[in-house]
mmCIF file of C-alpha atoms in Angstrom:
data_model
loop_
_atom_site.group_PDB
_atom_site.id
_atom_site.type_symbol
_atom_site.label_atom_id
_atom_site.label_comp_id
_atom_site.label_asym_id
_atom_site.label_seq_id
_atom_site.Cartn_x
_atom_site.Cartn_y
_atom_site.Cartn_z
ATOM 1 C CA MET A 1 73.630 57.810 133.110
ATOM 2 C CA TRP A 2 77.066 59.159 133.547
ATOM 3 C CA TRP A 3 78.154 55.710 134.752
ATOM 4 C CA TYR A 4 76.387 54.379 131.957
ATOM 5 C CA ALA A 5 78.110 56.467 129.544
ATOM 6 C CA ALA A 6 81.553 56.154 130.892
ATOM 7 C CA ARG A 7 81.325 52.630 131.024
ATOM 8 C CA ARG A 8 80.515 53.196 126.932
ATOM 9 C CA ILE A 9 83.562 54.888 126.969
ATOM 10 C CA LEU A 10 85.568 52.435 128.276
ATOM 11 C CA GLN A 11 84.593 50.028 125.716
ATOM 12 C CA THR A 12 85.970 51.816 123.279
ATOM 13 C CA ILE A 13 89.280 50.868 123.322
ATOM 14 C CA PRO A 14 89.128 47.434 122.468
ATOM 15 C CA VAL A 15 87.679 48.575 120.089
ATOM 16 C CA LEU A 16 90.163 51.069 118.985
ATOM 17 C CA LEU A 17 93.000 48.177 119.217
ATOM 18 C CA GLY A 18 91.250 45.708 117.795
ATOM 19 C CA SER A 19 90.655 48.283 114.434
ATOM 20 C CA THR A 20 94.214 49.384 113.985
ATOM 21 C CA LEU A 21 95.777 45.881 114.542
ATOM 22 C CA LEU A 22 93.389 44.291 111.600
ATOM 23 C CA ILE A 23 94.080 47.771 109.386
ATOM 24 C CA TYR A 24 98.154 47.526 109.917
ATOM 25 C CA ALA A 25 97.687 43.985 109.084
ATOM 26 C CA LEU A 26 95.903 44.636 105.836
ATOM 27 C CA VAL A 27 97.890 46.920 105.238
ATOM 28 C CA PHE A 28 101.224 44.909 105.895
ATOM 29 C CA LEU A 29 99.512 42.217 103.547
ATOM 30 C CA ARG A 30 99.344 44.793 100.562
ATOM 31 C CA PRO A 31 101.083 43.431 97.820
ATOM 32 C CA GLY A 32 104.486 45.397 96.416
ATOM 33 C CA ASP A 33 106.895 47.632 98.113
ATOM 34 C CA PRO A 34 105.450 51.261 99.182
ATOM 35 C CA VAL A 35 108.933 52.919 99.469
ATOM 36 C CA ARG A 36 110.185 51.320 96.143
ATOM 37 C CA ALA A 37 106.406 52.423 94.536
ATOM 38 C CA LEU A 38 106.987 55.782 95.823
ATOM 39 C CA PHE A 39 110.003 56.158 93.489
ATOM 40 C CA GLY A 40 107.993 55.672 90.564
ATOM 41 C CA ASP A 41 110.835 54.274 87.401
ATOM 42 C CA LYS A 42 113.377 56.345 88.887
ATOM 43 C CA PRO A 43 116.540 54.594 89.349
ATOM 44 C CA VAL A 44 117.063 54.831 93.588
ATOM 45 C CA SER A 45 120.219 53.307 95.584
ATOM 46 C CA GLU A 46 119.454 50.476 97.895
ATOM 47 C CA ALA A 47 120.706 52.599 100.557
ATOM 48 C CA THR A 48 118.065 55.241 100.123
ATOM 49 C CA LEU A 49 115.220 52.721 99.959
ATOM 50 C CA ALA A 50 116.876 51.260 103.046
ATOM 51 C CA GLN A 51 116.972 54.963 104.334
ATOM 52 C CA VAL A 52 113.391 55.626 104.011
ATOM 53 C CA ARG A 53 112.146 51.993 105.117
ATOM 54 C CA GLU A 54 113.839 53.122 108.352
ATOM 55 C CA GLN A 55 112.381 56.727 108.217
ATOM 56 C CA TYR A 56 108.618 54.886 108.621
ATOM 57 C CA ASN A 57 109.481 52.192 110.409
ATOM 58 C CA PHE A 58 108.925 49.615 107.441
ATOM 59 C CA ASP A 59 112.568 47.777 108.138
ATOM 60 C CA GLU A 60 110.332 46.369 111.179
ATOM 61 C CA PRO A 61 108.240 43.518 112.082
ATOM 62 C CA PHE A 62 104.797 43.787 111.623
ATOM 63 C CA LEU A 63 103.913 44.295 115.177
ATOM 64 C CA VAL A 64 106.537 46.329 116.215
ATOM 65 C CA GLN A 65 105.069 49.230 113.561
ATOM 66 C CA TRP A 66 101.834 48.760 115.331
ATOM 67 C CA LEU A 67 103.181 49.580 118.616
ATOM 68 C CA LEU A 68 104.969 52.291 117.386
ATOM 69 C CA PHE A 69 102.262 53.851 115.709
ATOM 70 C CA LEU A 70 100.227 53.316 118.917
ATOM 71 C CA LYS A 71 103.026 54.812 121.221
ATOM 72 C CA GLY A 72 102.762 57.154 118.856
ATOM 73 C CA ALA A 73 99.105 57.766 118.522
ATOM 74 C CA VAL A 74 99.248 58.462 122.717
ATOM 75 C CA THR A 75 101.798 61.230 122.353
ATOM 76 C CA GLY A 76 99.691 62.753 119.521
ATOM 77 C CA ASP A 77 102.403 61.679 116.503
ATOM 78 C CA LEU A 78 100.647 60.100 113.904
ATOM 79 C CA GLY A 79 103.753 60.318 112.030
ATOM 80 C CA GLN A 80 104.649 61.880 108.446
ATOM 81 C CA SER A 81 103.208 61.299 104.955
ATOM 82 C CA PHE A 82 105.057 59.991 101.657
ATOM 83 C CA THR A 83 104.770 63.915 101.382
ATOM 84 C CA GLY A 84 106.906 65.052 104.399
ATOM 85 C CA ARG A 85 103.994 66.347 106.318
ATOM 86 C CA PRO A 86 102.597 65.290 109.586
ATOM 87 C CA VAL A 87 99.757 62.972 109.183
ATOM 88 C CA ILE A 88 98.005 64.693 112.130
ATOM 89 C CA ASP A 89 98.344 67.928 109.733
ATOM 90 C CA LEU A 90 96.532 65.865 106.886
ATOM 91 C CA VAL A 91 93.919 65.046 108.714
ATOM 92 C CA ALA A 92 93.194 68.240 110.767
ATOM 93 C CA ASP A 93 92.739 69.956 107.170
ATOM 94 C CA ALA A 94 90.699 67.122 105.726
ATOM 95 C CA PHE A 95 88.184 65.960 108.718
ATOM 96 C CA PRO A 96 86.325 68.879 109.189
ATOM 97 C CA VAL A 97 85.333 69.317 105.077
ATOM 98 C CA THR A 98 84.275 65.836 105.576
ATOM 99 C CA ILE A 99 81.897 65.798 109.004
ATOM 100 C CA LYS A 100 80.693 69.175 106.798
ATOM 101 C CA LEU A 101 79.592 67.069 104.870
ATOM 102 C CA ALA A 102 78.747 64.433 106.311
ATOM 103 C CA LEU A 103 76.086 66.321 109.017
ATOM 104 C CA MET A 104 74.650 68.234 105.379
ATOM 105 C CA ALA A 105 73.764 64.434 104.234
ATOM 106 C CA LEU A 106 72.727 63.357 107.792
ATOM 107 C CA VAL A 107 70.104 66.381 107.976
ATOM 108 C CA PHE A 108 68.735 65.936 104.609
ATOM 109 C CA GLU A 109 67.944 62.710 104.967
ATOM 110 C CA ALA A 110 66.651 63.115 107.990
ATOM 111 C CA VAL A 111 64.626 65.761 107.793
ATOM 112 C CA PHE A 112 62.915 64.597 104.204
ATOM 113 C CA GLY A 113 63.289 60.856 105.289
ATOM 114 C CA ILE A 114 61.096 60.900 108.098
ATOM 115 C CA ILE A 115 58.585 63.753 107.155
ATOM 116 C CA ALA A 116 58.120 61.551 103.394
ATOM 117 C CA GLY A 117 57.857 58.070 105.627
ATOM 118 C CA THR A 118 55.800 59.557 108.011
ATOM 119 C CA ILE A 119 53.313 60.984 105.289
ATOM 120 C CA ALA A 120 53.344 57.516 103.507
ATOM 121 C CA GLY A 121 53.064 55.687 107.265
ATOM 122 C CA LEU A 122 50.072 57.857 107.351
ATOM 123 C CA ARG A 123 48.642 57.219 103.928
ATOM 124 C CA LYS A 124 49.582 53.499 103.826
ATOM 125 C CA GLY A 125 48.095 51.840 100.359
ATOM 126 C CA LYS A 126 47.255 54.509 98.562
ATOM 127 C CA LEU A 127 48.853 57.039 95.474
ATOM 128 C CA PHE A 128 52.174 59.018 97.831
ATOM 129 C CA ASP A 129 52.592 55.576 99.654
ATOM 130 C CA SER A 130 53.143 53.526 96.635
ATOM 131 C CA THR A 131 55.263 56.514 94.645
ATOM 132 C CA MET A 132 57.640 56.771 97.344
ATOM 133 C CA LEU A 133 58.453 52.843 97.954
ATOM 134 C CA VAL A 134 58.870 52.754 93.766
ATOM 135 C CA VAL A 135 61.526 55.929 94.132
ATOM 136 C CA SER A 136 63.442 54.502 97.516
ATOM 137 C CA LEU A 137 63.667 51.528 96.058
ATOM 138 C CA LEU A 138 64.975 52.935 92.298
ATOM 139 C CA VAL A 139 67.203 54.908 95.098
ATOM 140 C CA ILE A 140 68.262 51.861 96.697
ATOM 141 C CA ALA A 141 68.942 49.712 93.315
ATOM 142 C CA VAL A 142 70.987 52.461 91.656
ATOM 143 C CA PRO A 143 74.656 52.849 92.421
ATOM 144 C CA ILE A 144 75.123 56.242 94.045
ATOM 145 C CA PHE A 145 78.453 56.727 91.850
ATOM 146 C CA VAL A 146 75.793 57.352 88.868
ATOM 147 C CA PHE A 147 73.236 59.350 90.787
ATOM 148 C CA GLY A 148 76.708 61.637 91.585
ATOM 149 C CA PHE A 149 77.833 61.966 88.271
ATOM 150 C CA VAL A 150 73.883 62.054 86.403
ATOM 151 C CA LEU A 151 73.547 64.676 89.128
ATOM 152 C CA GLN A 152 76.477 66.418 88.629
ATOM 153 C CA LEU A 153 75.936 66.744 85.021
ATOM 154 C CA ILE A 154 72.346 68.045 85.103
ATOM 155 C CA PHE A 155 72.545 70.734 87.996
ATOM 156 C CA GLY A 156 76.540 71.438 87.821
ATOM 157 C CA VAL A 157 77.256 71.451 84.642
ATOM 158 C CA LYS A 158 74.143 71.568 82.431
ATOM 159 C CA LEU A 159 71.740 74.293 84.164
ATOM 160 C CA GLU A 160 74.908 75.971 86.229
ATOM 161 C CA TRP A 161 72.883 75.833 89.547
ATOM 162 C CA PHE A 162 75.706 74.201 91.791
ATOM 163 C CA PRO A 163 79.145 74.300 91.257
ATOM 164 C CA ALA A 164 80.458 70.669 88.993
ATOM 165 C CA THR A 165 83.077 71.001 91.801
ATOM 166 C CA VAL A 166 84.452 71.514 95.015
ATOM 167 C CA GLY A 167 88.326 72.032 95.025
ATOM 168 C CA GLY A 168 89.442 74.036 98.180
ATOM 169 C CA ASP A 169 85.716 75.812 98.698
ATOM 170 C CA ALA A 170 83.777 74.086 100.648
ATOM 171 C CA SER A 171 81.150 76.361 101.814
ATOM 172 C CA PHE A 172 77.586 75.438 102.145
ATOM 173 C CA ARG A 173 76.802 75.986 98.838
ATOM 174 C CA ASN A 174 79.451 74.232 97.123
ATOM 175 C CA LEU A 175 78.876 71.250 99.677
ATOM 176 C CA LEU A 176 75.034 70.879 99.041
ATOM 177 C CA LEU A 177 74.441 69.115 95.625
ATOM 178 C CA PRO A 178 77.472 66.036 97.003
ATOM 179 C CA ALA A 179 75.700 66.247 100.550
ATOM 180 C CA ILE A 180 72.375 65.406 98.771
ATOM 181 C CA VAL A 181 74.108 62.606 96.532
ATOM 182 C CA LEU A 182 75.786 60.986 99.540
ATOM 183 C CA GLY A 183 72.804 60.975 101.729
ATOM 184 C CA LEU A 184 70.455 59.469 99.075
ATOM 185 C CA VAL A 185 70.584 56.035 99.721
ATOM 186 C CA SER A 186 70.255 56.302 103.169
ATOM 187 C CA PHE A 187 67.291 59.121 102.818
ATOM 188 C CA ALA A 188 65.429 56.060 100.791
ATOM 189 C CA TYR A 189 66.488 53.276 103.983
ATOM 190 C CA VAL A 190 64.764 56.510 106.439
ATOM 191 C CA LEU A 191 61.944 57.083 104.281
ATOM 192 C CA ARG A 192 60.962 53.389 104.467
ATOM 193 C CA LEU A 193 61.646 52.446 108.254
ATOM 194 C CA THR A 194 59.580 55.289 108.972
ATOM 195 C CA ARG A 195 56.566 54.462 107.045
ATOM 196 C CA THR A 196 56.618 50.528 108.182
ATOM 197 C CA SER A 197 56.738 52.245 111.716
ATOM 198 C CA VAL A 198 54.779 54.807 111.597
ATOM 199 C CA ALA A 199 52.314 52.098 110.117
ATOM 200 C CA GLY A 200 52.635 49.814 112.981
ATOM 201 C CA ASN A 201 52.214 52.205 115.410
ATOM 202 C CA LEU A 202 49.042 53.536 114.171
ATOM 203 C CA GLY A 203 47.393 49.960 115.161
ATOM 204 C CA ALA A 204 48.815 50.107 118.386
ATOM 205 C CA ASP A 205 46.697 49.884 121.649
ATOM 206 C CA HIS A 206 48.119 53.323 123.089
ATOM 207 C CA VAL A 207 47.338 55.196 120.184
ATOM 208 C CA ARG A 208 43.841 53.567 120.155
ATOM 209 C CA THR A 209 43.409 54.655 123.830
ATOM 210 C CA ALA A 210 44.688 58.137 123.044
ATOM 211 C CA ARG A 211 42.257 58.088 120.407
ATOM 212 C CA ALA A 212 39.311 57.400 122.443
ATOM 213 C CA LYS A 213 40.092 59.814 124.816
ATOM 214 C CA GLY A 214 39.450 62.693 122.225
ATOM 215 C CA LEU A 215 42.804 64.085 121.807
ATOM 216 C CA PRO A 216 43.213 65.827 118.114
ATOM 217 C CA GLU A 217 44.422 63.699 115.738
ATOM 218 C CA GLY A 218 47.738 65.885 115.107
ATOM 219 C CA THR A 219 48.539 65.390 118.951
ATOM 220 C CA VAL A 220 47.848 61.782 118.671
ATOM 221 C CA VAL A 221 50.071 61.365 115.878
ATOM 222 C CA ARG A 222 52.852 63.967 117.157
ATOM 223 C CA ARG A 223 52.722 62.233 121.036
ATOM 224 C CA HIS A 224 52.044 59.133 120.419
ATOM 225 C CA VAL A 225 52.906 57.716 116.983
ATOM 226 C CA LEU A 226 55.817 59.363 115.847
ATOM 227 C CA ARG A 227 58.085 59.870 118.567
ATOM 228 C CA ASN A 228 57.920 55.817 119.299
ATOM 229 C CA SER A 229 58.145 55.736 115.385
ATOM 230 C CA LEU A 230 61.238 57.819 115.610
ATOM 231 C CA ILE A 231 63.383 55.007 118.108
ATOM 232 C CA PRO A 232 64.448 53.017 115.202
ATOM 233 C CA VAL A 233 64.845 55.866 112.426
ATOM 234 C CA VAL A 234 67.343 57.226 115.626
ATOM 235 C CA THR A 235 68.812 53.697 115.892
ATOM 236 C CA PHE A 236 70.093 53.943 112.180
ATOM 237 C CA LEU A 237 70.577 57.696 111.787
ATOM 238 C CA GLY A 238 73.000 57.166 114.551
ATOM 239 C CA VAL A 239 75.018 54.683 112.915
ATOM 240 C CA ASP A 240 74.375 55.917 109.507
ATOM 241 C CA LEU A 241 76.734 59.155 110.288
ATOM 242 C CA GLY A 242 79.950 57.139 110.370
ATOM 243 C CA SER A 243 78.797 55.189 107.036
ATOM 244 C CA LEU A 244 78.303 58.167 105.464
ATOM 245 C CA MET A 245 82.053 59.355 106.427
ATOM 246 C CA ALA A 246 83.166 55.687 104.810
ATOM 247 C CA GLY A 247 80.983 56.706 101.701
ATOM 248 C CA ALA A 248 82.426 60.268 101.503
ATOM 249 C CA ILE A 249 85.379 58.717 99.230
ATOM 250 C CA VAL A 250 82.910 58.242 95.860
ATOM 251 C CA THR A 251 81.418 61.214 96.747
ATOM 252 C CA GLU A 252 84.416 63.562 97.602
ATOM 253 C CA GLY A 253 86.109 61.551 94.650
ATOM 254 C CA ILE A 254 83.357 62.531 92.260
ATOM 255 C CA PHE A 255 83.212 66.325 93.371
ATOM 256 C CA ASN A 256 86.920 66.589 93.802
ATOM 257 C CA ILE A 257 86.387 67.052 97.368
ATOM 258 C CA PRO A 258 89.588 67.989 99.438
ATOM 259 C CA GLY A 259 88.380 65.380 102.605
ATOM 260 C CA VAL A 260 89.154 62.444 104.504
ATOM 261 C CA GLY A 261 87.617 60.091 102.063
ATOM 262 C CA ASN A 262 90.006 61.844 99.043
ATOM 263 C CA LEU A 263 92.998 61.495 101.756
ATOM 264 C CA ALA A 264 92.429 57.803 102.696
ATOM 265 C CA TYR A 265 91.756 56.920 98.832
ATOM 266 C CA GLN A 266 95.132 58.901 98.092
ATOM 267 C CA ALA A 267 96.965 56.705 101.491
ATOM 268 C CA VAL A 268 95.999 53.396 100.134
ATOM 269 C CA ILE A 269 97.063 53.967 96.802
ATOM 270 C CA ARG A 270 100.924 54.896 98.035
ATOM 271 C CA GLY A 271 100.509 52.577 100.683
ATOM 272 C CA GLU A 272 101.475 55.003 103.783
ATOM 273 C CA THR A 273 99.796 52.614 106.695
ATOM 274 C CA PRO A 274 99.603 55.603 109.286
ATOM 275 C CA THR A 275 97.946 57.785 107.279
ATOM 276 C CA ILE A 276 95.550 55.234 106.524
ATOM 277 C CA VAL A 277 95.058 53.660 110.079
ATOM 278 C CA SER A 278 94.699 57.577 111.544
ATOM 279 C CA VAL A 279 91.672 57.850 109.325
ATOM 280 C CA VAL A 280 90.435 54.386 109.849
ATOM 281 C CA THR A 281 90.592 55.202 113.970
ATOM 282 C CA ILE A 282 88.849 58.267 113.391
ATOM 283 C CA MET A 283 85.746 56.437 111.625
ATOM 284 C CA VAL A 284 85.605 53.844 114.610
ATOM 285 C CA LEU A 285 85.728 56.790 116.960
ATOM 286 C CA VAL A 286 82.927 58.263 115.555
ATOM 287 C CA TYR A 287 80.393 54.795 114.942
ATOM 288 C CA VAL A 288 81.507 54.571 118.718
ATOM 289 C CA ILE A 289 80.345 58.235 119.957
ATOM 290 C CA ALA A 290 77.521 58.228 117.326
ATOM 291 C CA ALA A 291 76.219 54.571 118.803
ATOM 292 C CA LEU A 292 76.278 56.330 122.643
ATOM 293 C CA LEU A 293 74.384 59.305 121.745
ATOM 294 C CA VAL A 294 72.019 57.162 120.020
ATOM 295 C CA ASP A 295 71.850 55.080 123.689
ATOM 296 C CA LEU A 296 71.432 58.036 125.389
ATOM 297 C CA LEU A 297 68.597 59.485 123.024
ATOM 298 C CA TYR A 298 66.952 56.564 124.182
ATOM 299 C CA ALA A 299 65.970 57.585 127.224
ATOM 300 C CA PHE A 300 64.554 60.751 125.731
ATOM 301 C CA LEU A 301 62.405 58.631 123.543
ATOM 302 C CA ASP A 302 61.552 55.932 125.470
ATOM 303 C CA PRO A 303 60.014 56.538 128.869
ATOM 304 C CA ARG A 304 60.637 53.446 129.969
ATOM 305 C CA ILE A 305 63.875 53.512 129.559
ATOM 306 C CA ARG A 306 64.218 56.572 131.283
ATOM 307 C CA TYR A 307 62.420 55.168 134.152
ATOM 308 C CA ALA A 308 64.628 51.765 134.308
#
């Protein structure tokens, strides 16, 4: 098991290198001059522009910029933003907020999606099952920013159950409504995936054998139906953690949350290459770590993998 985990970690090195190189290439091909855009309409001399370009390594060729970023990343130096603050400090301030928001959304979609999907799968073809299918389809079809503005208006402005905006107070209560908005689409996918998996496993041979042995229905569902049905759900949830962090850009914008999404959005507008690449690198790491944890959880959920 430990050797497998170490091998998967080593496999992340080319993934990280490739992702940072790709992002650097995309930012490099971005039209316009980020240094000149930094000063806006203010008159500035060519000497000042050249000095700023040299400060941020914009005067170097594309590959040299990338190699300099990698050299700094190894030593913990991710460069400076246009505001003068080290990028690592900006990421350190924003990342905990986004990971907290993403984990809350993940818990919401996992708990309610699995419960609703299990009940729908056990009652396939009945009213609850049909209702959940319609609700999940509606959630998937409507853009997430629409749900964000609607729920913000209803529960934040009209009813005042939650703060309409988060601002600098990223407490559990303030992040609860944004977490629900962020996890809505994934909740619908978890519901449908669980429902299909449970309904399919109900007719499996091992389930019929367990019932033939006289096991209580609750034990059959818990040990033989739900446990096997969770394998594809766990796969989706593991990969979805990275997607939630990436999708937080929209949610953080709607609710004014000072997280990684807002940081990345502002960096893209200003053309801050080190900040953009640093945020993307963190996203890749989250994806890789989540995939590793999912693979390790397989051994717990499926004894065949553990014994192999």
